[in-house]
Amino acid sequence: MKKQFTKEAIEAAFMKLLYEKTFDKVTVKDVVDECGLTRNTFYYYYDDTYDVLDSILQKELGRATAAAAESDVLESVISASVAFATTHPRCVRHLAESSKRQELAAYINRSVAVAYDAYIDRLCSHVRISDEDKKLISDFYRNAFQGIMNEWISGGMREPIDGRLKRARELFGGSIQQAVDRAAGKTN
């Protein structure tokens, strides 16, 4: 219990600092000063700030994966996959402006891939389509969504992504189901 509490304190301090400055400027000394721990305690749990960030992103990926597995509604799946970015936009912007931008992109790509793959697997659970078609459908929609997210982040995340995602749902809603139906040989 104490171990988890200490790790959470380190991660909370790291996130607070990441809110204030870019990843490259957050040091171990900053983190331990912020959370009131010693450097030895920090190094007992983490190798460096890269390790803290990786731990946080892995937890977020786990949350997105769990949420995707529990929902049949695409909007919920998408919201879960981008929850970290929408909940902590300033931190994400600071990561995007640092040497960790590739790790941020990889995290977003993984979380979106997990979400779309889980959603499409559920849509395909009652029909037979080839694995190639299933992969193509997932890749197509996942890459479109990742493109929207990457543009939002590289554009400075000036406005909430929710409006853009809502409009995309209005324009393309139901098109994944149509693609699955076409792959299964059903036509409307």
PDB file of C-alpha atoms in Angstrom:
ATOM      1  CA  MET A   1       0.000   0.000   0.000  1.00  0.00           C
ATOM      2  CA  LYS A   2       2.793   2.403   0.931  1.00  0.00           C
ATOM      3  CA  LYS A   3       4.633   1.534  -2.278  1.00  0.00           C
ATOM      4  CA  GLN A   4       1.590   2.454  -4.384  1.00  0.00           C
ATOM      5  CA  PHE A   5       1.079   5.666  -2.410  1.00  0.00           C
ATOM      6  CA  THR A   6       4.712   6.680  -2.972  1.00  0.00           C
ATOM      7  CA  LYS A   7       4.552   5.923  -6.697  1.00  0.00           C
ATOM      8  CA  GLU A   8       1.329   7.923  -6.996  1.00  0.00           C
ATOM      9  CA  ALA A   9       2.936  10.854  -5.153  1.00  0.00           C
ATOM     10  CA  ILE A  10       5.890  10.808  -7.540  1.00  0.00           C
ATOM     11  CA  GLU A  11       3.616  10.605 -10.582  1.00  0.00           C
ATOM     12  CA  ALA A  12       1.347  13.392  -9.295  1.00  0.00           C
ATOM     13  CA  ALA A  13       4.370  15.632  -8.685  1.00  0.00           C
ATOM     14  CA  PHE A  14       5.687  14.810 -12.156  1.00  0.00           C
ATOM     15  CA  MET A  15       2.341  15.683 -13.771  1.00  0.00           C
ATOM     16  CA  LYS A  16       2.135  18.943 -11.824  1.00  0.00           C
ATOM     17  CA  LEU A  17       5.596  19.896 -13.079  1.00  0.00           C
ATOM     18  CA  LEU A  18       4.762  18.781 -16.622  1.00  0.00           C
ATOM     19  CA  TYR A  19       1.776  21.089 -16.456  1.00  0.00           C
ATOM     20  CA  GLU A  20       4.163  23.962 -15.724  1.00  0.00           C
ATOM     21  CA  LYS A  21       7.032  23.194 -18.149  1.00  0.00           C
ATOM     22  CA  THR A  22       8.141  20.939 -20.974  1.00  0.00           C
ATOM     23  CA  PHE A  23       9.322  17.415 -20.273  1.00  0.00           C
ATOM     24  CA  ASP A  24      12.944  18.315 -21.042  1.00  0.00           C
ATOM     25  CA  LYS A  25      12.939  20.813 -18.178  1.00  0.00           C
ATOM     26  CA  VAL A  26      11.469  18.464 -15.538  1.00  0.00           C
ATOM     27  CA  THR A  27      14.283  16.990 -13.456  1.00  0.00           C
ATOM     28  CA  VAL A  28      14.398  14.306 -10.788  1.00  0.00           C
ATOM     29  CA  LYS A  29      15.367  17.037  -8.320  1.00  0.00           C
ATOM     30  CA  ASP A  30      12.240  18.997  -9.280  1.00  0.00           C
ATOM     31  CA  VAL A  31      10.060  15.929  -8.745  1.00  0.00           C
ATOM     32  CA  VAL A  32      11.481  15.014  -5.335  1.00  0.00           C
ATOM     33  CA  ASP A  33      11.327  18.627  -4.182  1.00  0.00           C
ATOM     34  CA  GLU A  34       7.696  18.816  -5.294  1.00  0.00           C
ATOM     35  CA  CYS A  35       6.584  15.651  -3.519  1.00  0.00           C
ATOM     36  CA  GLY A  36       8.882  15.918  -0.495  1.00  0.00           C
ATOM     37  CA  LEU A  37      10.719  12.642  -1.025  1.00  0.00           C
ATOM     38  CA  THR A  38      14.421  11.883  -1.218  1.00  0.00           C
ATOM     39  CA  ARG A  39      16.272  11.122  -4.425  1.00  0.00           C
ATOM     40  CA  ASN A  40      16.970   7.625  -3.079  1.00  0.00           C
ATOM     41  CA  THR A  41      13.252   7.023  -2.683  1.00  0.00           C
ATOM     42  CA  PHE A  42      12.636   8.248  -6.233  1.00  0.00           C
ATOM     43  CA  TYR A  43      15.330   5.926  -7.605  1.00  0.00           C
ATOM     44  CA  TYR A  44      13.913   2.997  -5.650  1.00  0.00           C
ATOM     45  CA  TYR A  45      10.774   3.210  -7.786  1.00  0.00           C
ATOM     46  CA  TYR A  46      11.948   4.820 -11.036  1.00  0.00           C
ATOM     47  CA  ASP A  47      15.136   5.011 -13.087  1.00  0.00           C
ATOM     48  CA  ASP A  48      14.536   8.566 -14.294  1.00  0.00           C
ATOM     49  CA  THR A  49      11.816  10.936 -15.471  1.00  0.00           C
ATOM     50  CA  TYR A  50      11.486   8.922 -18.701  1.00  0.00           C
ATOM     51  CA  ASP A  51      10.518   5.941 -16.566  1.00  0.00           C
ATOM     52  CA  VAL A  52       7.891   8.007 -14.693  1.00  0.00           C
ATOM     53  CA  LEU A  53       6.369   9.176 -17.975  1.00  0.00           C
ATOM     54  CA  ASP A  54       6.331   5.636 -19.333  1.00  0.00           C
ATOM     55  CA  SER A  55       4.575   4.401 -16.192  1.00  0.00           C
ATOM     56  CA  ILE A  56       1.917   7.103 -16.485  1.00  0.00           C
ATOM     57  CA  LEU A  57       1.307   6.429 -20.184  1.00  0.00           C
ATOM     58  CA  GLN A  58       1.133   2.669 -19.588  1.00  0.00           C
ATOM     59  CA  LYS A  59      -1.521   3.194 -16.897  1.00  0.00           C
ATOM     60  CA  GLU A  60      -3.482   5.443 -19.246  1.00  0.00           C
ATOM     61  CA  LEU A  61      -3.208   2.841 -22.002  1.00  0.00           C
ATOM     62  CA  GLY A  62      -4.545   0.243 -19.569  1.00  0.00           C
ATOM     63  CA  ARG A  63      -7.500   2.482 -18.747  1.00  0.00           C
ATOM     64  CA  ALA A  64      -8.228   3.053 -22.431  1.00  0.00           C
ATOM     65  CA  THR A  65      -8.006  -0.669 -23.126  1.00  0.00           C
ATOM     66  CA  ALA A  66     -10.377  -1.515 -20.274  1.00  0.00           C
ATOM     67  CA  ALA A  67     -12.860   1.151 -21.356  1.00  0.00           C
ATOM     68  CA  ALA A  68     -12.754  -0.036 -24.960  1.00  0.00           C
ATOM     69  CA  ALA A  69     -13.439  -3.605 -23.854  1.00  0.00           C
ATOM     70  CA  GLU A  70     -16.514  -2.518 -21.887  1.00  0.00           C
ATOM     71  CA  SER A  71     -18.302  -0.320 -24.434  1.00  0.00           C
ATOM     72  CA  ASP A  72     -20.222  -0.986 -27.621  1.00  0.00           C
ATOM     73  CA  VAL A  73     -20.520   2.720 -28.386  1.00  0.00           C
ATOM     74  CA  LEU A  74     -17.785   4.103 -30.639  1.00  0.00           C
ATOM     75  CA  GLU A  75     -17.922   7.539 -29.022  1.00  0.00           C
ATOM     76  CA  SER A  76     -17.174   6.026 -25.616  1.00  0.00           C
ATOM     77  CA  VAL A  77     -14.312   4.005 -27.062  1.00  0.00           C
ATOM     78  CA  ILE A  78     -12.820   7.089 -28.730  1.00  0.00           C
ATOM     79  CA  SER A  79     -13.274   9.224 -25.614  1.00  0.00           C
ATOM     80  CA  ALA A  80     -11.454   6.620 -23.548  1.00  0.00           C
ATOM     81  CA  SER A  81      -8.585   6.449 -26.028  1.00  0.00           C
ATOM     82  CA  VAL A  82      -7.978  10.207 -25.884  1.00  0.00           C
ATOM     83  CA  ALA A  83      -8.889  10.785 -22.234  1.00  0.00           C
ATOM     84  CA  PHE A  84      -5.313  11.593 -21.219  1.00  0.00           C
ATOM     85  CA  ALA A  85      -4.976  14.225 -23.956  1.00  0.00           C
ATOM     86  CA  THR A  86      -8.320  15.837 -23.205  1.00  0.00           C
ATOM     87  CA  THR A  87      -7.890  15.710 -19.420  1.00  0.00           C
ATOM     88  CA  HIS A  88      -4.316  17.023 -19.427  1.00  0.00           C
ATOM     89  CA  PRO A  89      -4.036  19.171 -22.578  1.00  0.00           C
ATOM     90  CA  ARG A  90      -1.303  21.416 -21.211  1.00  0.00           C
ATOM     91  CA  CYS A  91       0.817  18.422 -20.208  1.00  0.00           C
ATOM     92  CA  VAL A  92       0.287  16.892 -23.633  1.00  0.00           C
ATOM     93  CA  ARG A  93       1.272  20.173 -25.277  1.00  0.00           C
ATOM     94  CA  HIS A  94       4.449  20.256 -23.159  1.00  0.00           C
ATOM     95  CA  LEU A  95       5.235  16.686 -24.190  1.00  0.00           C
ATOM     96  CA  ALA A  96       4.614  17.589 -27.833  1.00  0.00           C
ATOM     97  CA  GLU A  97       7.054  20.491 -27.516  1.00  0.00           C
ATOM     98  CA  SER A  98       9.787  18.301 -26.012  1.00  0.00           C
ATOM     99  CA  SER A  99      12.088  15.491 -27.013  1.00  0.00           C
ATOM    100  CA  LYS A 100       9.301  13.068 -25.969  1.00  0.00           C
ATOM    101  CA  ARG A 101       6.961  13.959 -28.835  1.00  0.00           C
ATOM    102  CA  GLN A 102       7.630  10.582 -30.488  1.00  0.00           C
ATOM    103  CA  GLU A 103       6.654   8.734 -27.300  1.00  0.00           C
ATOM    104  CA  LEU A 104       3.492  10.822 -27.080  1.00  0.00           C
ATOM    105  CA  ALA A 105       2.604   9.987 -30.685  1.00  0.00           C
ATOM    106  CA  ALA A 106       3.312   6.302 -30.038  1.00  0.00           C
ATOM    107  CA  TYR A 107       1.070   6.349 -26.956  1.00  0.00           C
ATOM    108  CA  ILE A 108      -1.776   7.989 -28.884  1.00  0.00           C
ATOM    109  CA  ASN A 109      -1.337   5.550 -31.757  1.00  0.00           C
ATOM    110  CA  ARG A 110      -1.394   2.541 -29.389  1.00  0.00           C
ATOM    111  CA  SER A 111      -4.419   3.739 -27.441  1.00  0.00           C
ATOM    112  CA  VAL A 112      -6.381   4.530 -30.594  1.00  0.00           C
ATOM    113  CA  ALA A 113      -5.390   1.187 -32.152  1.00  0.00           C
ATOM    114  CA  VAL A 114      -6.560  -0.704 -29.071  1.00  0.00           C
ATOM    115  CA  ALA A 115      -9.841   1.194 -29.053  1.00  0.00           C
ATOM    116  CA  TYR A 116     -10.626   0.729 -32.748  1.00  0.00           C
ATOM    117  CA  ASP A 117      -9.517  -2.905 -32.837  1.00  0.00           C
ATOM    118  CA  ALA A 118     -11.742  -3.739 -29.849  1.00  0.00           C
ATOM    119  CA  TYR A 119     -14.699  -1.873 -31.333  1.00  0.00           C
ATOM    120  CA  ILE A 120     -14.363  -3.499 -34.751  1.00  0.00           C
ATOM    121  CA  ASP A 121     -13.913  -6.942 -33.171  1.00  0.00           C
ATOM    122  CA  ARG A 122     -17.272  -6.448 -31.446  1.00  0.00           C
ATOM    123  CA  LEU A 123     -18.930  -5.337 -34.695  1.00  0.00           C
ATOM    124  CA  CYS A 124     -17.561  -8.438 -36.409  1.00  0.00           C
ATOM    125  CA  SER A 125     -18.529 -10.868 -33.660  1.00  0.00           C
ATOM    126  CA  HIS A 126     -21.801 -11.822 -35.389  1.00  0.00           C
ATOM    127  CA  VAL A 127     -20.583 -11.867 -38.986  1.00  0.00           C
ATOM    128  CA  ARG A 128     -17.845 -13.612 -40.881  1.00  0.00           C
ATOM    129  CA  ILE A 129     -15.301 -11.402 -42.564  1.00  0.00           C
ATOM    130  CA  SER A 130     -11.713 -12.083 -43.429  1.00  0.00           C
ATOM    131  CA  ASP A 131      -8.939 -11.022 -41.069  1.00  0.00           C
ATOM    132  CA  GLU A 132      -7.528  -8.936 -43.925  1.00  0.00           C
ATOM    133  CA  ASP A 133     -10.770  -6.991 -44.292  1.00  0.00           C
ATOM    134  CA  LYS A 134     -11.078  -6.544 -40.550  1.00  0.00           C
ATOM    135  CA  LYS A 135      -7.511  -5.202 -40.403  1.00  0.00           C
ATOM    136  CA  LEU A 136      -8.093  -2.901 -43.374  1.00  0.00           C
ATOM    137  CA  ILE A 137     -11.254  -1.442 -41.816  1.00  0.00           C
ATOM    138  CA  SER A 138      -9.501  -0.916 -38.486  1.00  0.00           C
ATOM    139  CA  ASP A 139      -6.395   0.591 -40.096  1.00  0.00           C
ATOM    140  CA  PHE A 140      -8.442   2.964 -42.254  1.00  0.00           C
ATOM    141  CA  TYR A 141     -10.520   4.442 -39.444  1.00  0.00           C
ATOM    142  CA  ARG A 142      -7.707   4.370 -36.897  1.00  0.00           C
ATOM    143  CA  ASN A 143      -5.355   6.267 -39.202  1.00  0.00           C
ATOM    144  CA  ALA A 144      -8.016   8.863 -39.985  1.00  0.00           C
ATOM    145  CA  PHE A 145      -8.626   9.420 -36.288  1.00  0.00           C
ATOM    146  CA  GLN A 146      -4.916   9.518 -35.476  1.00  0.00           C
ATOM    147  CA  GLY A 147      -4.479  12.124 -38.178  1.00  0.00           C
ATOM    148  CA  ILE A 148      -7.132  14.315 -36.554  1.00  0.00           C
ATOM    149  CA  MET A 149      -5.454  13.903 -33.155  1.00  0.00           C
ATOM    150  CA  ASN A 150      -1.962  14.593 -34.501  1.00  0.00           C
ATOM    151  CA  GLU A 151      -3.147  17.739 -36.278  1.00  0.00           C
ATOM    152  CA  TRP A 152      -4.870  18.911 -33.099  1.00  0.00           C
ATOM    153  CA  ILE A 153      -1.726  18.403 -31.034  1.00  0.00           C
ATOM    154  CA  SER A 154       0.677  19.882 -33.592  1.00  0.00           C
ATOM    155  CA  GLY A 155      -1.699  22.834 -34.003  1.00  0.00           C
ATOM    156  CA  GLY A 156      -1.219  23.715 -30.343  1.00  0.00           C
ATOM    157  CA  MET A 157      -4.495  22.226 -29.059  1.00  0.00           C
ATOM    158  CA  ARG A 158      -6.011  25.705 -29.057  1.00  0.00           C
ATOM    159  CA  GLU A 159      -9.594  24.528 -28.810  1.00  0.00           C
ATOM    160  CA  PRO A 160     -11.112  21.379 -27.308  1.00  0.00           C
ATOM    161  CA  ILE A 161     -11.081  18.364 -29.608  1.00  0.00           C
ATOM    162  CA  ASP A 162     -14.651  17.418 -28.616  1.00  0.00           C
ATOM    163  CA  GLY A 163     -16.301  19.644 -31.234  1.00  0.00           C
ATOM    164  CA  ARG A 164     -14.211  18.225 -34.028  1.00  0.00           C
ATOM    165  CA  LEU A 165     -14.882  14.659 -32.915  1.00  0.00           C
ATOM    166  CA  LYS A 166     -18.608  15.350 -32.647  1.00  0.00           C
ATOM    167  CA  ARG A 167     -18.653  16.710 -36.198  1.00  0.00           C
ATOM    168  CA  ALA A 168     -16.734  13.680 -37.460  1.00  0.00           C
ATOM    169  CA  ARG A 169     -19.369  11.425 -35.829  1.00  0.00           C
ATOM    170  CA  GLU A 170     -22.126  13.405 -37.565  1.00  0.00           C
ATOM    171  CA  LEU A 171     -20.429  13.075 -40.940  1.00  0.00           C
ATOM    172  CA  PHE A 172     -19.157   9.499 -40.716  1.00  0.00           C
ATOM    173  CA  GLY A 173     -21.442   7.857 -38.146  1.00  0.00           C
ATOM    174  CA  GLY A 174     -22.348   4.323 -39.115  1.00  0.00           C
ATOM    175  CA  SER A 175     -19.710   4.057 -41.817  1.00  0.00           C
ATOM    176  CA  ILE A 176     -17.688   1.456 -39.867  1.00  0.00           C
ATOM    177  CA  GLN A 177     -20.769  -0.759 -39.609  1.00  0.00           C
ATOM    178  CA  GLN A 178     -21.377  -0.273 -43.343  1.00  0.00           C
ATOM    179  CA  ALA A 179     -17.788  -1.329 -44.096  1.00  0.00           C
ATOM    180  CA  VAL A 180     -18.193  -4.450 -41.918  1.00  0.00           C
ATOM    181  CA  ASP A 181     -21.506  -5.267 -43.625  1.00  0.00           C
ATOM    182  CA  ARG A 182     -19.941  -4.866 -47.076  1.00  0.00           C
ATOM    183  CA  ALA A 183     -17.029  -7.103 -46.067  1.00  0.00           C
ATOM    184  CA  ALA A 184     -19.518  -9.708 -44.867  1.00  0.00           C
ATOM    185  CA  GLY A 185     -21.334  -9.550 -48.196  1.00  0.00           C
ATOM    186  CA  LYS A 186     -24.357  -7.722 -46.848  1.00  0.00           C
ATOM    187  CA  THR A 187     -25.502  -4.721 -48.835  1.00  0.00           C
ATOM    188  CA  ASN A 188     -27.938  -1.992 -47.945  1.00  0.00           C
TER     189      ASN A 188
END
